[in-house]
Coordinates of C-alpha atoms in Angstrom, one line a residue:
X1 CA 0.0 0.0 0.0
X2 CA 1.2 3.6 -0.7
X3 CA -0.1 7.1 -0.1
X4 CA -1.6 7.0 -3.6
X5 CA -3.8 4.1 -2.8
X6 CA -7.3 4.8 -4.0
X7 CA -9.6 5.3 -1.0
X8 CA -12.4 3.5 -2.8
X9 CA -10.4 0.3 -2.9
X10 CA -10.1 0.1 0.9
X11 CA -12.6 -2.4 2.3
X12 CA -15.1 -1.4 4.9
X13 CA -13.6 -3.8 7.3
X14 CA -10.5 -1.6 7.5
X15 CA -12.4 1.4 8.6
X16 CA -14.3 -0.6 11.1
X17 CA -11.1 -1.9 12.7
X18 CA -9.5 1.5 12.5
X19 CA -12.4 2.9 14.6
X20 CA -12.2 0.0 17.1
X21 CA -8.4 0.6 17.3
X22 CA -9.0 4.3 18.0
X23 CA -11.5 3.5 20.9
X24 CA -8.9 1.1 22.4
X25 CA -6.1 3.6 22.2
X26 CA -8.2 6.4 23.7
X27 CA -9.4 4.1 26.5
X28 CA -5.8 3.0 27.2
X29 CA -4.7 6.6 27.4
X30 CA -7.5 7.4 29.8
X31 CA -6.6 4.4 32.0
X32 CA -2.9 5.6 32.1
X33 CA -3.9 9.1 33.0
X34 CA -6.4 8.0 35.6
X35 CA -3.7 5.8 37.2
X36 CA -1.3 8.7 37.3
X37 CA -3.9 11.1 38.8
X38 CA -5.2 8.8 41.6
X39 CA -1.6 8.2 42.8
X40 CA -0.4 11.7 42.7
X41 CA -0.3 11.9 46.5
X42 CA 1.8 8.7 46.7
X43 CA 4.2 9.9 44.0
X44 CA 4.6 13.2 45.8
X45 CA 5.4 11.4 49.0
X46 CA 8.1 9.4 47.2
X47 CA 9.6 12.6 45.7
X48 CA 9.5 14.6 48.9
X49 CA 11.8 12.2 50.7
X50 CA 15.4 13.3 51.1
X51 CA 17.1 10.3 49.4
X52 CA 16.4 9.3 45.7
X53 CA 17.6 5.9 44.8
X54 CA 17.9 4.1 41.4
X55 CA 14.7 2.1 42.0
X56 CA 12.9 5.3 42.6
X57 CA 14.2 6.8 39.4
X58 CA 13.2 3.6 37.6
X59 CA 9.7 3.9 39.1
X60 CA 9.1 7.4 37.9
X61 CA 10.6 6.6 34.5
X62 CA 8.1 3.7 34.3
X63 CA 5.2 6.0 35.3
X64 CA 6.0 8.7 32.8
X65 CA 6.9 6.4 29.9
X66 CA 3.6 4.4 30.4
X67 CA 1.6 7.6 30.1
X68 CA 3.7 8.8 27.1
X69 CA 3.2 5.6 25.3
X70 CA -0.5 5.5 25.7
X71 CA -1.0 9.2 24.8
X72 CA 1.3 9.0 21.7
X73 CA -0.7 5.9 20.5
X74 CA -4.0 7.8 20.9
X75 CA -2.6 10.8 19.1
X76 CA -1.4 8.6 16.2
X77 CA -4.9 7.3 15.6
X78 CA -6.9 10.4 16.3
X79 CA -4.9 13.4 15.1
X80 CA -5.3 14.5 11.5
X81 CA -1.6 15.0 10.5
X82 CA 1.0 14.0 7.9
X83 CA 3.6 13.5 10.7
X84 CA 2.7 9.9 11.2
X85 CA 6.2 8.5 11.2
X86 CA 7.4 11.1 13.8
X87 CA 4.5 10.3 16.1
X88 CA 5.1 6.6 15.7
X89 CA 8.8 7.0 16.5
X90 CA 7.8 8.9 19.6
X91 CA 5.4 6.2 20.7
X92 CA 8.0 3.5 20.1
X93 CA 10.6 5.4 22.1
X94 CA 8.2 5.7 25.1
X95 CA 7.3 2.0 24.7
X96 CA 10.9 1.0 24.8
X97 CA 11.6 3.1 27.9
X98 CA 8.4 1.6 29.5
X99 CA 9.6 -2.0 29.0
X100 CA 13.1 -1.0 30.1
X101 CA 12.0 0.5 33.4
X102 CA 9.2 -2.1 34.1
X103 CA 11.6 -5.0 33.8
X104 CA 14.3 -3.1 35.7
X105 CA 11.9 -2.7 38.7
X106 CA 11.3 -6.4 38.6
X107 CA 15.1 -7.0 38.5
X108 CA 15.6 -4.8 41.6
X109 CA 12.9 -6.9 43.3
X110 CA 15.0 -10.0 42.7
X111 CA 18.2 -8.3 43.6
X112 CA 16.9 -7.4 47.0
X113 CA 15.9 -11.0 47.6
X114 CA 19.2 -12.5 46.4
X115 CA 21.5 -9.8 48.0
X116 CA 23.7 -12.7 49.2
X117 CA 24.1 -14.5 45.9
X118 CA 26.2 -12.6 43.4
X119 CA 25.9 -15.3 40.8
X120 CA 22.2 -15.1 40.6
X121 CA 22.3 -11.3 40.5
X122 CA 24.7 -11.3 37.6
X123 CA 22.7 -14.1 35.7
X124 CA 19.5 -12.2 36.0
X125 CA 21.1 -8.9 35.0
X126 CA 22.2 -10.6 31.8
X127 CA 18.7 -11.9 31.3
X128 CA 17.4 -8.3 31.8
X129 CA 19.8 -7.0 29.2
X130 CA 18.7 -9.7 26.7
X131 CA 15.1 -8.8 27.3
X132 CA 15.7 -5.1 26.8
X133 CA 17.7 -6.0 23.7
X134 CA 14.8 -7.9 22.2
X135 CA 12.6 -5.0 22.9
X136 CA 14.9 -2.7 20.9
X137 CA 13.7 -4.6 17.8
X138 CA 10.4 -2.9 18.0
X139 CA 11.9 0.1 16.2
X140 CA 11.9 -2.0 13.0
X141 CA 8.4 -3.6 13.4
X142 CA 6.0 -1.1 12.0
X143 CA 5.5 0.7 8.6
X144 CA 3.3 3.7 8.7
X145 CA 1.6 6.0 6.2
X146 CA -1.4 8.4 6.0
X147 CA -4.4 8.3 3.8
X148 CA -7.5 10.6 3.5
X149 CA -10.6 9.7 5.4
X150 CA -13.5 9.2 2.9
X151 CA -16.0 11.0 5.2
X152 CA -14.0 13.9 6.7
X153 CA -11.3 14.0 4.0
X154 CA -8.7 14.5 6.7
X155 CA -5.5 12.6 6.9
X156 CA -5.5 9.4 8.9
X157 CA -2.4 7.6 10.2
X158 CA -2.3 3.8 9.9
X159 CA 0.1 0.9 10.0
X160 CA 0.7 -0.4 6.5
X161 CA 3.0 -3.3 7.7
X162 CA 4.1 -5.1 10.8
X163 CA 6.7 -7.7 11.5
X164 CA 4.8 -10.2 13.6
X165 CA 7.8 -12.4 14.2
X166 CA 9.7 -9.7 16.1
X167 CA 6.5 -8.6 17.7
X168 CA 5.8 -12.0 19.2
X169 CA 9.4 -12.3 20.1
X170 CA 9.4 -9.1 22.1
X171 CA 6.1 -10.0 23.8
X172 CA 7.2 -13.4 24.9
X173 CA 10.7 -12.4 25.9
X174 CA 9.2 -10.1 28.6
X175 CA 7.0 -13.0 29.7
X176 CA 10.0 -15.3 30.0
X177 CA 11.8 -12.7 32.0
X178 CA 8.8 -12.2 34.3
X179 CA 8.4 -16.0 34.7
X180 CA 12.0 -16.7 35.7
X181 CA 12.1 -13.7 38.1
X182 CA 8.9 -14.8 39.7
X183 CA 10.1 -18.4 40.1
X184 CA 13.4 -17.3 41.5
X185 CA 11.9 -15.0 44.1
X186 CA 9.3 -17.5 45.1
X187 CA 11.9 -20.2 45.6
X188 CA 14.1 -18.0 47.8
X189 CA 11.1 -17.0 49.9
X190 CA 10.2 -20.6 50.2
X191 CA 13.7 -21.6 51.3
X192 CA 13.7 -18.8 53.9
X193 CA 10.6 -20.1 55.4
X194 CA 12.6 -23.1 56.6
X195 CA 10.7 -25.4 54.3
X196 CA 12.3 -27.9 51.8
X197 CA 11.0 -30.0 49.0
X198 CA 11.3 -33.4 50.7
X199 CA 8.1 -32.9 52.7
X200 CA 9.7 -31.7 56.0
X201 CA 9.9 -28.5 57.9
X202 CA 11.8 -27.2 60.9
X203 CA 8.4 -26.5 62.6
X204 CA 6.5 -29.6 61.9
X205 CA 8.0 -32.5 60.0
X206 CA 5.8 -35.1 58.3
X207 CA 7.0 -38.3 59.9
X208 CA 6.1 -41.8 58.9
X209 CA 7.2 -45.3 59.5
X210 CA 9.4 -47.1 57.0
X211 CA 6.4 -48.9 55.6
X212 CA 4.7 -45.6 54.6
X213 CA 7.6 -43.6 53.4
X214 CA 6.3 -43.2 49.9
X215 CA 2.9 -42.1 51.1
X216 CA 4.5 -39.6 53.5
X217 CA 6.7 -38.3 50.7
X218 CA 3.6 -37.7 48.4
X219 CA 1.7 -36.1 51.3
X220 CA 4.7 -33.9 52.2
X221 CA 5.2 -32.9 48.6
X222 CA 1.6 -31.8 48.2
X223 CA 1.8 -29.9 51.5
X224 CA 4.9 -28.1 50.4
X225 CA 3.5 -27.2 47.0
X226 CA 0.4 -25.8 48.7
X227 CA 2.6 -23.8 51.1
X228 CA 4.8 -22.7 48.2
X229 CA 1.9 -21.1 46.3
X230 CA -0.1 -19.8 49.4
X231 CA 2.9 -18.7 51.5
X232 CA 1.0 -20.1 54.5
X233 CA 3.9 -20.6 56.8
X234 CA 5.8 -17.5 55.7
X235 CA 6.3 -14.5 58.0
X236 CA 3.9 -11.6 57.3
X237 CA 6.0 -9.4 55.1
X238 CA 7.4 -12.3 53.1
X239 CA 3.9 -13.8 52.6
X240 CA 2.5 -10.4 51.4
X241 CA 5.6 -9.9 49.2
X242 CA 5.0 -13.3 47.6
X243 CA 1.3 -12.6 46.9
X244 CA 2.2 -9.2 45.6
X245 CA 4.5 -10.9 43.0
X246 CA 1.9 -13.5 42.3
X247 CA -0.7 -10.9 41.4
X248 CA 1.8 -9.1 39.1
X249 CA 2.8 -12.4 37.4
X250 CA -0.8 -13.6 36.9
X251 CA -1.8 -10.4 35.2
X252 CA 1.3 -10.4 33.1
X253 CA 0.7 -14.0 32.1
X254 CA -3.0 -13.5 31.2
X255 CA -2.3 -10.3 29.3
X256 CA 0.4 -11.9 27.3
X257 CA -1.7 -14.9 26.4
X258 CA -4.6 -12.7 25.4
X259 CA -2.4 -10.5 23.2
X260 CA -0.8 -13.6 21.6
X261 CA -4.2 -15.1 20.8
X262 CA -5.4 -11.9 19.2
X263 CA -2.2 -11.5 17.1
X264 CA -2.5 -15.1 15.8
X265 CA -6.3 -15.1 15.2
X266 CA -7.1 -14.9 11.5
X267 CA -10.5 -13.5 12.1
X268 CA -9.0 -10.1 12.7
X269 CA -7.2 -10.0 9.3
X270 CA -8.5 -7.5 6.8
X271 CA -9.6 -9.1 3.5
X272 CA -7.6 -7.8 0.5
X273 CA -5.1 -6.1 2.8
X274 CA -2.7 -8.9 3.9
X275 CA 0.1 -6.6 5.0
X276 CA -2.1 -4.3 7.1
X277 CA -2.1 -5.6 10.7
X278 CA -5.3 -3.8 11.7
X279 CA -6.7 -4.7 15.0
X280 CA -4.3 -7.5 15.7
X281 CA -1.5 -5.2 17.0
X282 CA -3.7 -2.8 18.9
X283 CA -3.4 -4.7 22.2
X284 CA 0.4 -4.3 22.4
X285 CA 0.0 -0.8 24.0
X286 CA -2.7 -1.8 26.4
X287 CA -0.6 -4.8 27.4
X288 CA 2.5 -2.7 28.1
X289 CA 0.4 0.0 29.9
X290 CA -1.3 -2.6 32.2
X291 CA 2.0 -4.3 33.1
X292 CA 3.7 -1.0 33.9
X293 CA 0.8 0.1 36.1
X294 CA 0.8 -3.2 38.0
X295 CA 4.6 -3.0 38.4
X296 CA 4.4 0.5 39.8
X297 CA 1.5 -0.6 42.1
X298 CA 3.7 -3.4 43.5
X299 CA 6.5 -0.9 44.0
X300 CA 4.3 1.5 46.0
X301 CA 2.9 -1.2 48.2
X302 CA 6.3 -2.2 49.4
X303 CA 7.7 1.3 49.6
X304 CA 4.9 2.6 51.8
X305 CA 4.2 -0.6 53.7
X306 CA 0.6 -0.7 52.4
X307 CA 0.6 -4.4 52.5
X308 CA -1.9 -5.0 55.3
X309 CA -0.4 -8.2 56.5
X310 CA 2.7 -6.3 57.8
X311 CA 1.0 -6.0 61.2
X312 CA 0.1 -9.7 61.4
X313 CA 3.5 -11.2 62.1
X314 CA 7.3 -10.9 62.0
X315 CA 9.2 -9.7 59.0
X316 CA 11.5 -12.1 57.2
X317 CA 14.8 -10.3 56.5
X318 CA 15.4 -9.9 52.8
X319 CA 18.1 -7.3 52.3
X320 CA 20.9 -6.1 54.5
X321 CA 20.7 -2.4 55.0
X322 CA 22.2 -1.4 58.4
X323 CA 23.7 -2.9 61.6
X324 CA 21.3 -4.0 64.3
X325 CA 21.1 -2.9 67.8
X326 CA 19.7 -6.2 69.0
X327 CA 21.5 -9.5 69.6
X328 CA 21.6 -11.8 66.6
X329 CA 18.4 -14.0 66.5
X330 CA 16.7 -11.8 69.1
X331 CA 13.2 -10.4 68.6
X332 CA 12.8 -6.7 69.0
X333 CA 9.2 -5.6 69.4
X334 CA 8.0 -2.1 69.6
X335 CA 8.7 1.1 67.7
X336 CA 11.3 0.1 65.2
X337 CA 12.7 1.9 62.2
X338 CA 13.4 -0.2 59.1
X339 CA 14.9 0.9 55.8
X340 CA 14.0 0.1 52.2
X341 CA 16.7 0.8 49.7
X342 CA 17.8 4.1 51.2
X343 CA 14.4 5.3 52.4
X344 CA 13.3 5.3 56.0
X345 CA 10.0 3.5 55.9
X346 CA 7.0 4.1 58.1
X347 CA 7.6 2.6 61.6
X348 CA 6.3 -0.9 61.9
X349 CA 5.3 -2.6 65.2
X350 CA 6.8 -6.0 65.9
X351 CA 9.9 -6.3 63.7
X352 CA 11.6 -9.7 64.0
X353 CA 15.4 -9.6 64.0
X354 CA 16.6 -12.8 62.4
X355 CA 20.3 -13.3 61.5
X356 CA 22.7 -10.4 61.8
X357 CA 20.8 -7.5 60.3
X358 CA 17.2 -6.3 59.6
X359 CA 16.4 -6.2 56.0
X360 CA 13.7 -5.1 53.6
X361 CA 13.2 -5.4 49.9
X362 CA 12.8 -2.5 47.4

């Protein structure tokens, strides 16, 4: 297709999908703006603190790029202009920054958990770099042009081509990254709860006679798997931290599956316009916006201690941040200050000192 394409030769299905794509883009921009507005107070509190850390910078980069991506996509489809390539480049740049910062926040989450394991930190940093590298391919995915609208006679921007191979690669590279980080964090939290995978715990081992070892092993494995996913025996903060990550990963998984299905569904193809992606690519931006919003939500929950289960039990140490005043292994209950990546967090009642130092994740 070229700019000289006769408008009369464009099928009605194209205009129908263009209108639907516009509604989706505007709705996504409204969602991103709403998320920014309702969290203005929380964002101000983060900015008003004296220390600004790299995770905080990544958080605000994620917030702004999420909004920029959604607005640029809406402008591309609604504004009558001939600057379609420039707007598309702006949108792709914001999208790249959004993926960069969202996955970086997730990496910081893992780094806080594995502060003691340099090998894991380096391995997942390499994974993060690979994921961001795959995302950089999005700058070669789309071909854009503009044509006159038959009703208004104004210029309309559209995608005349799309590389679905790199698109699917980018989408699923992020899912692989999220999956591996989620599994790694969950396993470390599970280990720190003094559970293991042979069906035993330090606080209640499944015992059986030699004649029922197999049955006991099966029972113990089922029990451990249940505890692995529910965080039943974890201390309060660790349990909430686990569930926080589970919510993020579940939304990421469902959103990615939905986007993959829509991309690969032939019913959304436009008859006579094989190279025009139409509605099939319009869920890329909502997908990225949703994942960024959930990632920022998870960051705020930990940063402000909004996870309600904090008050229900002791906190499992996750990251070393300062020397304790209590004896190793001693519980210190009362008005205690804890730190999260350079910020003094709200005071928490009943902090459990385990090991040498109190710790908290980003």
